[in-house]
PDB file of C-alpha atoms in Angstrom:
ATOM      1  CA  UNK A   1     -23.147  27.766 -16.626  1.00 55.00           C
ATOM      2  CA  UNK A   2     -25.624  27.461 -13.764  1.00 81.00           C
ATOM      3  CA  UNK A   3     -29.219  27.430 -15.133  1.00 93.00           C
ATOM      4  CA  UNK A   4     -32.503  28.688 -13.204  1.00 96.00           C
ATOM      5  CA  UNK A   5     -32.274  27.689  -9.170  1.00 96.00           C
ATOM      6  CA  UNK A   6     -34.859  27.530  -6.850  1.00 97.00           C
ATOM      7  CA  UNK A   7     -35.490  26.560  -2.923  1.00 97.00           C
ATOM      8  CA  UNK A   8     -36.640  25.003  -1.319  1.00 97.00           C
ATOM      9  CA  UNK A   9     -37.377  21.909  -3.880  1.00 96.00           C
ATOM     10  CA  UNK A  10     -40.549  20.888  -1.477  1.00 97.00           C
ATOM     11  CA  UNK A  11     -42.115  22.907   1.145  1.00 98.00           C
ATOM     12  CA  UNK A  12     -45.026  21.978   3.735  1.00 98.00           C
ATOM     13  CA  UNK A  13     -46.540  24.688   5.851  1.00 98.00           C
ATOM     14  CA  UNK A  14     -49.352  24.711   8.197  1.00 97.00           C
ATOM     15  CA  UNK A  15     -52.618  26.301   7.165  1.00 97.00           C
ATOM     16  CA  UNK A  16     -51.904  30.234   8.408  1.00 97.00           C
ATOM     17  CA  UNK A  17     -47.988  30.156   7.826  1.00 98.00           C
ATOM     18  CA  UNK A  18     -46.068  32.439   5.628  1.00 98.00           C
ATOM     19  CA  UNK A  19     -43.515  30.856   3.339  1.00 98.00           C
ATOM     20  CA  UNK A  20     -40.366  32.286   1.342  1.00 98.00           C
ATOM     21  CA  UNK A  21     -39.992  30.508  -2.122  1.00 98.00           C
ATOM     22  CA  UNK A  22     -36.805  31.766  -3.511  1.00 98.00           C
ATOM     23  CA  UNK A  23     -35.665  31.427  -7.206  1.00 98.00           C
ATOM     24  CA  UNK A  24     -32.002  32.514  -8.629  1.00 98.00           C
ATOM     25  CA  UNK A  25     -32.079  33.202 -12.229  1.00 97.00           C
ATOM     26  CA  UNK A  26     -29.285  32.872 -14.459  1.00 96.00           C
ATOM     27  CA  UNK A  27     -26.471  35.727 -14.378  1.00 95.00           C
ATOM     28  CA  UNK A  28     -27.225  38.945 -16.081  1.00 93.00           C
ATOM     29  CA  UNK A  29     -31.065  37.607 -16.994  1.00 94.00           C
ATOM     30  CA  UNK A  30     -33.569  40.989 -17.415  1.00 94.00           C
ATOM     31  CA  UNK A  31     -36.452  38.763 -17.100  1.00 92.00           C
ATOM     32  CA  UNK A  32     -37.904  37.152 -14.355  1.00 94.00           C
ATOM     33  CA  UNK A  33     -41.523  35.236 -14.305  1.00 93.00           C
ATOM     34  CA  UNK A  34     -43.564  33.431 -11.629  1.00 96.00           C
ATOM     35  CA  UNK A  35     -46.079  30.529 -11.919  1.00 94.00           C
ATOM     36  CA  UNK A  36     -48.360  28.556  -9.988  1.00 95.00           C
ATOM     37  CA  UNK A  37     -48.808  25.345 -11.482  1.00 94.00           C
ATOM     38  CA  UNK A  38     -51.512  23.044 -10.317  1.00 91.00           C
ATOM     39  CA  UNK A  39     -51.550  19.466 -10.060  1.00 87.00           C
ATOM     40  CA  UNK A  40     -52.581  18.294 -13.838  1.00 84.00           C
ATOM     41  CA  UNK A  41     -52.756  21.682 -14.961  1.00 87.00           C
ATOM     42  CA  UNK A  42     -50.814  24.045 -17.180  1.00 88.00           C
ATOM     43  CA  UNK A  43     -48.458  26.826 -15.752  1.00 90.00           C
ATOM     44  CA  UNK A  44     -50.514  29.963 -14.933  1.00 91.00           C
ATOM     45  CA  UNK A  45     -48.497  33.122 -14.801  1.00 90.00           C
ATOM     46  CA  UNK A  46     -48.247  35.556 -11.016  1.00 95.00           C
ATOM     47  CA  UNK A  47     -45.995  38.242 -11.998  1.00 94.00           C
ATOM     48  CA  UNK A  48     -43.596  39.133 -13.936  1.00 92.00           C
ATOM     49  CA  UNK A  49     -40.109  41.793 -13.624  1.00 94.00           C
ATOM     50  CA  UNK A  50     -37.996  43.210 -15.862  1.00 93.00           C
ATOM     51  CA  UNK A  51     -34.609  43.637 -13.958  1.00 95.00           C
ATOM     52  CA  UNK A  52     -35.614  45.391 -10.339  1.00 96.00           C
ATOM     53  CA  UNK A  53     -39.211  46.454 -11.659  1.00 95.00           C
ATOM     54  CA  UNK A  54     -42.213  44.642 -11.024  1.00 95.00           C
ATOM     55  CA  UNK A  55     -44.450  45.282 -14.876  1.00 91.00           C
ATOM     56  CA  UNK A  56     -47.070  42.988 -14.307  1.00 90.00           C
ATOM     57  CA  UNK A  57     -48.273  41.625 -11.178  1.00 92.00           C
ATOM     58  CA  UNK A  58     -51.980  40.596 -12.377  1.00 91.00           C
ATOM     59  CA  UNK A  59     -51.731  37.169 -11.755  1.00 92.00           C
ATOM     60  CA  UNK A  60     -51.318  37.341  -8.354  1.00 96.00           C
ATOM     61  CA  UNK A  61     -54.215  35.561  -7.151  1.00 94.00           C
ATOM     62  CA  UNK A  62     -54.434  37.398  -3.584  1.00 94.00           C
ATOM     63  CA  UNK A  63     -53.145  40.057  -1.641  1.00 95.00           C
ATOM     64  CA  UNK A  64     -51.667  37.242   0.588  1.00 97.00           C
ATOM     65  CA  UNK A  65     -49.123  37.159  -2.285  1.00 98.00           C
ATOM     66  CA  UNK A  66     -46.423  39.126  -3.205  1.00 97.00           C
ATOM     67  CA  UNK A  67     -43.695  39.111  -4.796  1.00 98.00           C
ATOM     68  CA  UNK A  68     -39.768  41.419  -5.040  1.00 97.00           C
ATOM     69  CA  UNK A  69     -36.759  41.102  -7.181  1.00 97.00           C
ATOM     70  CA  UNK A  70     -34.836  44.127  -5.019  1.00 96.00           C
ATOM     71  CA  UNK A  71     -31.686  44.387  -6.963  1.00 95.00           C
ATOM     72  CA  UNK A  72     -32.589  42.208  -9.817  1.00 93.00           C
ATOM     73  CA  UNK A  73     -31.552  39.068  -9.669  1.00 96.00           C
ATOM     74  CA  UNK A  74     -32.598  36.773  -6.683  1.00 98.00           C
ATOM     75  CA  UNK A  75     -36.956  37.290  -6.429  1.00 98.00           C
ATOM     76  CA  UNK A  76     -38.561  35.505  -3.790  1.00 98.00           C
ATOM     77  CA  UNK A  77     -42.150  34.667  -3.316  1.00 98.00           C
ATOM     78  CA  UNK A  78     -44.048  35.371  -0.330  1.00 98.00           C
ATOM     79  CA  UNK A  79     -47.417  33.452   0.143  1.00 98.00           C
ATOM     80  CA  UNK A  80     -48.723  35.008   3.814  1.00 98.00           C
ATOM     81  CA  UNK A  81     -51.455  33.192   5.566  1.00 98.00           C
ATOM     82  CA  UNK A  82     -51.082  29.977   3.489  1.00 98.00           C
ATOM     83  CA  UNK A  83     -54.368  28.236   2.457  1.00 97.00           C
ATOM     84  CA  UNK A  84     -54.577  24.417   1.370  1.00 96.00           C
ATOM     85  CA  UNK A  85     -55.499  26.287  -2.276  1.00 96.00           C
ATOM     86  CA  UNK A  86     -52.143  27.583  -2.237  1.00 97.00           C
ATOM     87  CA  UNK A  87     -50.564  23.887  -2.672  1.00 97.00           C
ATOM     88  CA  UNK A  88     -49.212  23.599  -5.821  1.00 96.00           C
ATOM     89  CA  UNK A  89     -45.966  23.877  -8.171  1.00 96.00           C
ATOM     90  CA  UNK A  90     -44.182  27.329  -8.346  1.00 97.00           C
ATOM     91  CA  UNK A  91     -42.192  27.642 -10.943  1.00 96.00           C
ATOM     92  CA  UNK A  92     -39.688  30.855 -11.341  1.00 95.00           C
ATOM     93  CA  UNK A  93     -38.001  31.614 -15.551  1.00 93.00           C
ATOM     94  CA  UNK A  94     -35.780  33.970 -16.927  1.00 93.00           C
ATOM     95  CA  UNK A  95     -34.621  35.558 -20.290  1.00 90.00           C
ATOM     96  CA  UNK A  96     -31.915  37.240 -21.062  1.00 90.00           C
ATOM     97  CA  UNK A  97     -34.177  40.200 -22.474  1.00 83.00           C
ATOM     98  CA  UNK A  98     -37.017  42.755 -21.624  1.00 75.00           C
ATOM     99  CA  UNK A  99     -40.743  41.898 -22.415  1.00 62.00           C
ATOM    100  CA  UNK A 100     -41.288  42.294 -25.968  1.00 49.00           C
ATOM    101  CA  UNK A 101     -38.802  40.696 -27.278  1.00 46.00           C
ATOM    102  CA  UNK A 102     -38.955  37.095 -29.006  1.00 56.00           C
ATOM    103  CA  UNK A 103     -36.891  35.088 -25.827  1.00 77.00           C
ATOM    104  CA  UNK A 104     -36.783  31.904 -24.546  1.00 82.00           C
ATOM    105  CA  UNK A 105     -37.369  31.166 -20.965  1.00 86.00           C
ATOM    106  CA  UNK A 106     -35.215  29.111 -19.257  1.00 90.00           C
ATOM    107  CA  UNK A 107     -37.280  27.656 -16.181  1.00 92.00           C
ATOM    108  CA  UNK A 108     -36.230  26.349 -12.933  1.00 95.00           C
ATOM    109  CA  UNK A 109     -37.582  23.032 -11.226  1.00 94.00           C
ATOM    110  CA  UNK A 110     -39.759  24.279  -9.064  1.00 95.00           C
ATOM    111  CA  UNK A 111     -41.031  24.508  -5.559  1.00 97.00           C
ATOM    112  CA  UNK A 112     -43.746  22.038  -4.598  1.00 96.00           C
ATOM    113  CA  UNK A 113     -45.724  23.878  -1.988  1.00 97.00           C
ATOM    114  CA  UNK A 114     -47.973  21.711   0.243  1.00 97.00           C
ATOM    115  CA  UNK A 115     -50.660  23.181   2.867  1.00 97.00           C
ATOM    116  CA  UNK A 116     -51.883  21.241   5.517  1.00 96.00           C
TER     117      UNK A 116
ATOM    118  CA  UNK B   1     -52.039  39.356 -23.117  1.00 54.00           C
ATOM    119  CA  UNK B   2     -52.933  35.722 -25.132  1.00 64.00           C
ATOM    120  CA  UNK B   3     -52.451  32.434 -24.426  1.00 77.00           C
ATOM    121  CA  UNK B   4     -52.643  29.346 -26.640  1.00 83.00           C
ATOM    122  CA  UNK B   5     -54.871  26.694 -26.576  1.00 87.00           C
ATOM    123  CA  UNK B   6     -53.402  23.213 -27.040  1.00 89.00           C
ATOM    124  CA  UNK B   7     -55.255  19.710 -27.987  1.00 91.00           C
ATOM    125  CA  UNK B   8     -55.579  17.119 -27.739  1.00 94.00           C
ATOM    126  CA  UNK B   9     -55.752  17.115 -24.361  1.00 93.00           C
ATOM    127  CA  UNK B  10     -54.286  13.603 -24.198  1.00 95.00           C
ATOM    128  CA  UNK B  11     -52.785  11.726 -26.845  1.00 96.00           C
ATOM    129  CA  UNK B  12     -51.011   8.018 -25.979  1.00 97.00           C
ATOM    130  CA  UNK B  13     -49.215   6.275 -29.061  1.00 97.00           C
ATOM    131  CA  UNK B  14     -46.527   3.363 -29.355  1.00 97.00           C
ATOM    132  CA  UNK B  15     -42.716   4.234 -29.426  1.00 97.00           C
ATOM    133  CA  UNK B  16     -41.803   4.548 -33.431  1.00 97.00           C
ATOM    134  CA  UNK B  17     -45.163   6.217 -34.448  1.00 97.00           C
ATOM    135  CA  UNK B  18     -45.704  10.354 -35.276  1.00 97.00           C
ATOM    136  CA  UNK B  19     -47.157  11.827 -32.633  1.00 97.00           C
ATOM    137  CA  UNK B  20     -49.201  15.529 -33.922  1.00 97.00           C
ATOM    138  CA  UNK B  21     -50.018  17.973 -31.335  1.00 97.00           C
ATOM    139  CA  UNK B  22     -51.496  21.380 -32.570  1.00 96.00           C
ATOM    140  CA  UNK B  23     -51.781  25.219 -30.525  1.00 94.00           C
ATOM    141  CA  UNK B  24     -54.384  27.632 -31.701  1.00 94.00           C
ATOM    142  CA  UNK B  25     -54.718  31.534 -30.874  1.00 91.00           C
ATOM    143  CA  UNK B  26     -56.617  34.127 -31.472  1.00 89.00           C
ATOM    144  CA  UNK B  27     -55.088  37.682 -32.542  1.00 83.00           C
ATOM    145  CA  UNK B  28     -51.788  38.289 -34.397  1.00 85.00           C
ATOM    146  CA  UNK B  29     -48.573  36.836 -33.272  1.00 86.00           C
ATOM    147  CA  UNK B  30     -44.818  37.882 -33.738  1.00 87.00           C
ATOM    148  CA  UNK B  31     -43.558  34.087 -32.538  1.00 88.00           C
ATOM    149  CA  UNK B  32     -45.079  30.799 -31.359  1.00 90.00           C
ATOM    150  CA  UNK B  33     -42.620  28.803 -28.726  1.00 91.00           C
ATOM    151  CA  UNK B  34     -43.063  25.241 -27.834  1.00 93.00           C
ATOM    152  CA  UNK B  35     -42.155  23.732 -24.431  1.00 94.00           C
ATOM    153  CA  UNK B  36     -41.537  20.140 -23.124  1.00 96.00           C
ATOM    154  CA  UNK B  37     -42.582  19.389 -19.292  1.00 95.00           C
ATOM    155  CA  UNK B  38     -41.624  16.073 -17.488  1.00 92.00           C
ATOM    156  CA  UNK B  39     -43.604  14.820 -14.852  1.00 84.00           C
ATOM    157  CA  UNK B  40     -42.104  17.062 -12.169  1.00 75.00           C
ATOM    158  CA  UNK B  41     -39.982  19.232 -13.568  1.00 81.00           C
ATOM    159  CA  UNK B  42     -39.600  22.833 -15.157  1.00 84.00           C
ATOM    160  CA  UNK B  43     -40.649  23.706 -18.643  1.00 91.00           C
ATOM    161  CA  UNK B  44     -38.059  22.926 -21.293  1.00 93.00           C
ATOM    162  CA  UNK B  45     -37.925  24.747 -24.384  1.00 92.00           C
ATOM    163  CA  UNK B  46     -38.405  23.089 -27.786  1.00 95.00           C
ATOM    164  CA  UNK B  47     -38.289  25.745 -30.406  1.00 94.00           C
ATOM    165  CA  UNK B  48     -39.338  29.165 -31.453  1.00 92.00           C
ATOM    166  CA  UNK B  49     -40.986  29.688 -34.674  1.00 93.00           C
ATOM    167  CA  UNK B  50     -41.648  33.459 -36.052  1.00 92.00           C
ATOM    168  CA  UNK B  51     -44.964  35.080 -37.943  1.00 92.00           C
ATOM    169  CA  UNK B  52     -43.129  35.129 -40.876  1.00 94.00           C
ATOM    170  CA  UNK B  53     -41.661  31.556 -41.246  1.00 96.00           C
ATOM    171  CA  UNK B  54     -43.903  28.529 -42.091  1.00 97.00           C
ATOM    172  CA  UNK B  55     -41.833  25.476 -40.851  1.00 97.00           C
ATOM    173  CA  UNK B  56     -39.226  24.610 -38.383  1.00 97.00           C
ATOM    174  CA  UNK B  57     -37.225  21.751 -37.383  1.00 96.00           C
ATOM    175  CA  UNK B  58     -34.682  20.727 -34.750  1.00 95.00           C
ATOM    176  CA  UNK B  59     -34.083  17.169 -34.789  1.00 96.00           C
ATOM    177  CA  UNK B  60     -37.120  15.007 -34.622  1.00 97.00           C
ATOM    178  CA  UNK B  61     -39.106  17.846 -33.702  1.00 97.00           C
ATOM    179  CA  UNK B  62     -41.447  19.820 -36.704  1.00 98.00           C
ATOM    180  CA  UNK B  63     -43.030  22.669 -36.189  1.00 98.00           C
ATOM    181  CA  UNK B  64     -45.591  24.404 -38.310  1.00 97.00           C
ATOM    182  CA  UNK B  65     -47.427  27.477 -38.258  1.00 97.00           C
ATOM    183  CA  UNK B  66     -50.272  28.484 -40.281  1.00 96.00           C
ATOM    184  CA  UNK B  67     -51.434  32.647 -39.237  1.00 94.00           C
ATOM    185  CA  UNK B  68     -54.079  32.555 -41.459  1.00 94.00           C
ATOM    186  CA  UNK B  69     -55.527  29.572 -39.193  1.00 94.00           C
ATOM    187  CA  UNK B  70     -54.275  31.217 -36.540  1.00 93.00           C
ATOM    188  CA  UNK B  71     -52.434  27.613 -35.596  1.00 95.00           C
ATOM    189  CA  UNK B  72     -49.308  25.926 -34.992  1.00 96.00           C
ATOM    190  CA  UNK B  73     -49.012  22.008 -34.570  1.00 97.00           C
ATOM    191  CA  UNK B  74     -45.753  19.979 -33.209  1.00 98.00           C
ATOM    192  CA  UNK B  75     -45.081  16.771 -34.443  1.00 98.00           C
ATOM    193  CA  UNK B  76     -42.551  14.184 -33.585  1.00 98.00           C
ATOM    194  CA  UNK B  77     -41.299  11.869 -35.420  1.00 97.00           C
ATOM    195  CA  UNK B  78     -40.209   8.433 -34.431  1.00 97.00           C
ATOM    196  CA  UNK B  79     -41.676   8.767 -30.580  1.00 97.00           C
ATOM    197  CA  UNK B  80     -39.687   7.542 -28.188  1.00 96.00           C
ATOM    198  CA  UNK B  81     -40.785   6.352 -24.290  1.00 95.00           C
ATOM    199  CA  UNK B  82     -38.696   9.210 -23.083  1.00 94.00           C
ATOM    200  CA  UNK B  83     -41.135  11.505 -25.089  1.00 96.00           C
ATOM    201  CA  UNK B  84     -43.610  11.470 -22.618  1.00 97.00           C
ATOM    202  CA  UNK B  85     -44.468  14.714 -21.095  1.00 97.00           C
ATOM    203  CA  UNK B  86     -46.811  17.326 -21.533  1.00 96.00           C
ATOM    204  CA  UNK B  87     -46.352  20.086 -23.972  1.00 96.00           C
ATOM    205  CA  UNK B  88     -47.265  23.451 -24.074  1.00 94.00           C
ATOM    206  CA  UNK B  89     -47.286  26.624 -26.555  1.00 92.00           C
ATOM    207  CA  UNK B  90     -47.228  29.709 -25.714  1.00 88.00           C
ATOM    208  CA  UNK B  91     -47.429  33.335 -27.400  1.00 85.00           C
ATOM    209  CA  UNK B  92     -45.303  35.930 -28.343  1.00 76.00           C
ATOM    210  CA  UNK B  93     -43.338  36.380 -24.984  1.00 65.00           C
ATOM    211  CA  UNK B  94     -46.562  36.409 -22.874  1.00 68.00           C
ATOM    212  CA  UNK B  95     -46.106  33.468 -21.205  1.00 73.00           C
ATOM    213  CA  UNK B  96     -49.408  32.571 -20.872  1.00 78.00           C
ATOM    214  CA  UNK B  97     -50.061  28.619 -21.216  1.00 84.00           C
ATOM    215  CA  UNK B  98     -52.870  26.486 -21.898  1.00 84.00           C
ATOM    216  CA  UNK B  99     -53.485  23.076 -20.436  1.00 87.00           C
ATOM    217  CA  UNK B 100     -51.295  21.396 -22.451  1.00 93.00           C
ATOM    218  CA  UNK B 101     -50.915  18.042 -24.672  1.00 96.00           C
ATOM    219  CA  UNK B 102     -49.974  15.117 -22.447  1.00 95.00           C
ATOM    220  CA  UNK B 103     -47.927  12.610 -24.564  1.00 97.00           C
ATOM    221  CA  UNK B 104     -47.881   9.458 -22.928  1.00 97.00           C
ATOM    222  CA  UNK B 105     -45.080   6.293 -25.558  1.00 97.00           C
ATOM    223  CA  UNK B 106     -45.370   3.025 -24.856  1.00 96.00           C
ATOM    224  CA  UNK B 107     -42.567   1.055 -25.147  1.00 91.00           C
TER     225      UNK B 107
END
């Protein structure tokens, strides 16, 4: 089957846009995670939602960010007012189960975000 | 939440050798999951080792875990160039990563 999705693959925005970064996780997945990944640096963790619910949302580095998973499955990110800090990787996983349980995360490819 | 804590940081060998790349944490863990990232893609997962078991393979891969170190360590065996990547633990189903190893094999 279809693994993790995401669009678009590359993005540039204008310092002051808002962007939509969407990610499609596989069918029937309770678990959806975001990260921002960094140029050289390691995946750090935005948010997290177990089917429609948002659970954790403390790595959200700004209130310029937000994120929804409305009837979840599709989640998009929402980056308002970008900033040239914003340019990175975002990378959207899913599980099959809740938090808590031992899963493994299938990840997507990513949306390279550039600011200008 | 926890994350891991990989090293080295950087570790470049020939194609054929072992390469050894080792995660430590600090409080109690249920499971330990390695993941492979190519330049430019999503994180690919390795393998998924539990508090309670000691050793794991899957193909070339080996994975150890020691709790009472409160450490893990990957190794794989017979590198080849299409090994390079960086590599990444991460805790229980937190999901919180370190920097990661970056593997560079020369041909």
């Amino acid at each position: 089957g279809a693994g993790v999705s995401q669009s678009p693959r590359y993005k540039v925005a204008k310092r002051g846009q808002d962007v939509a970064l969407r990610c499609d996780p596989i069918s029937g997945h309770v678990s959806l995670f975001w990260y921002q990944q960094a140029l050289g640096q390691g995946p750090e963790f935005l948010t997290y939602f177990q089917n429609e619910a948002q659970l954790d949302k403390s790595g959200l580095p700004s209130d310029r960010f937000f994120a929804e998973r409305p009837e979840g499955s599709v989640s998009t990110l929402k980056i308002q007012r970008t900033q040239q800090e914003d340019s990175a990787v975002y990378l959207c996983a899913s599980s099959p189960k809740g938090a808590g349980g031992s899963d493994t995360q299938y990840f997507g490819p990513g949306t390279r975000l550039t600011v200008l | 939440s926890q994350q891991g804590e990989e090293d080295p940081q950087a570790l470049s060998i020939q194609e054929g050798e072992n390469a050894t790349m080792n995660c430590s944490y600090k409080t109690s863990i249920n499971n330990l999951q390695w993941y492979r990232q190519n330049s430019g893609r999503g994180l690919v997962h390795l393998i998924l080792i539990r508090s309670n078991e000691r050793e794991k393979h899957s193909g070339r891969l080996r994975v150890t875990l020691d709790t009472s170190k409160k450490s893990s360590s990957l190794l794989i065996t017979a590198s080849r160039a299409a090994d390079t990547a960086s590599y990444f633990c991460a805790i229980n189903n937190d999901m919180r990563f370190g920097a990661g190893t970056r593997l560079t094999v020369k041909p």
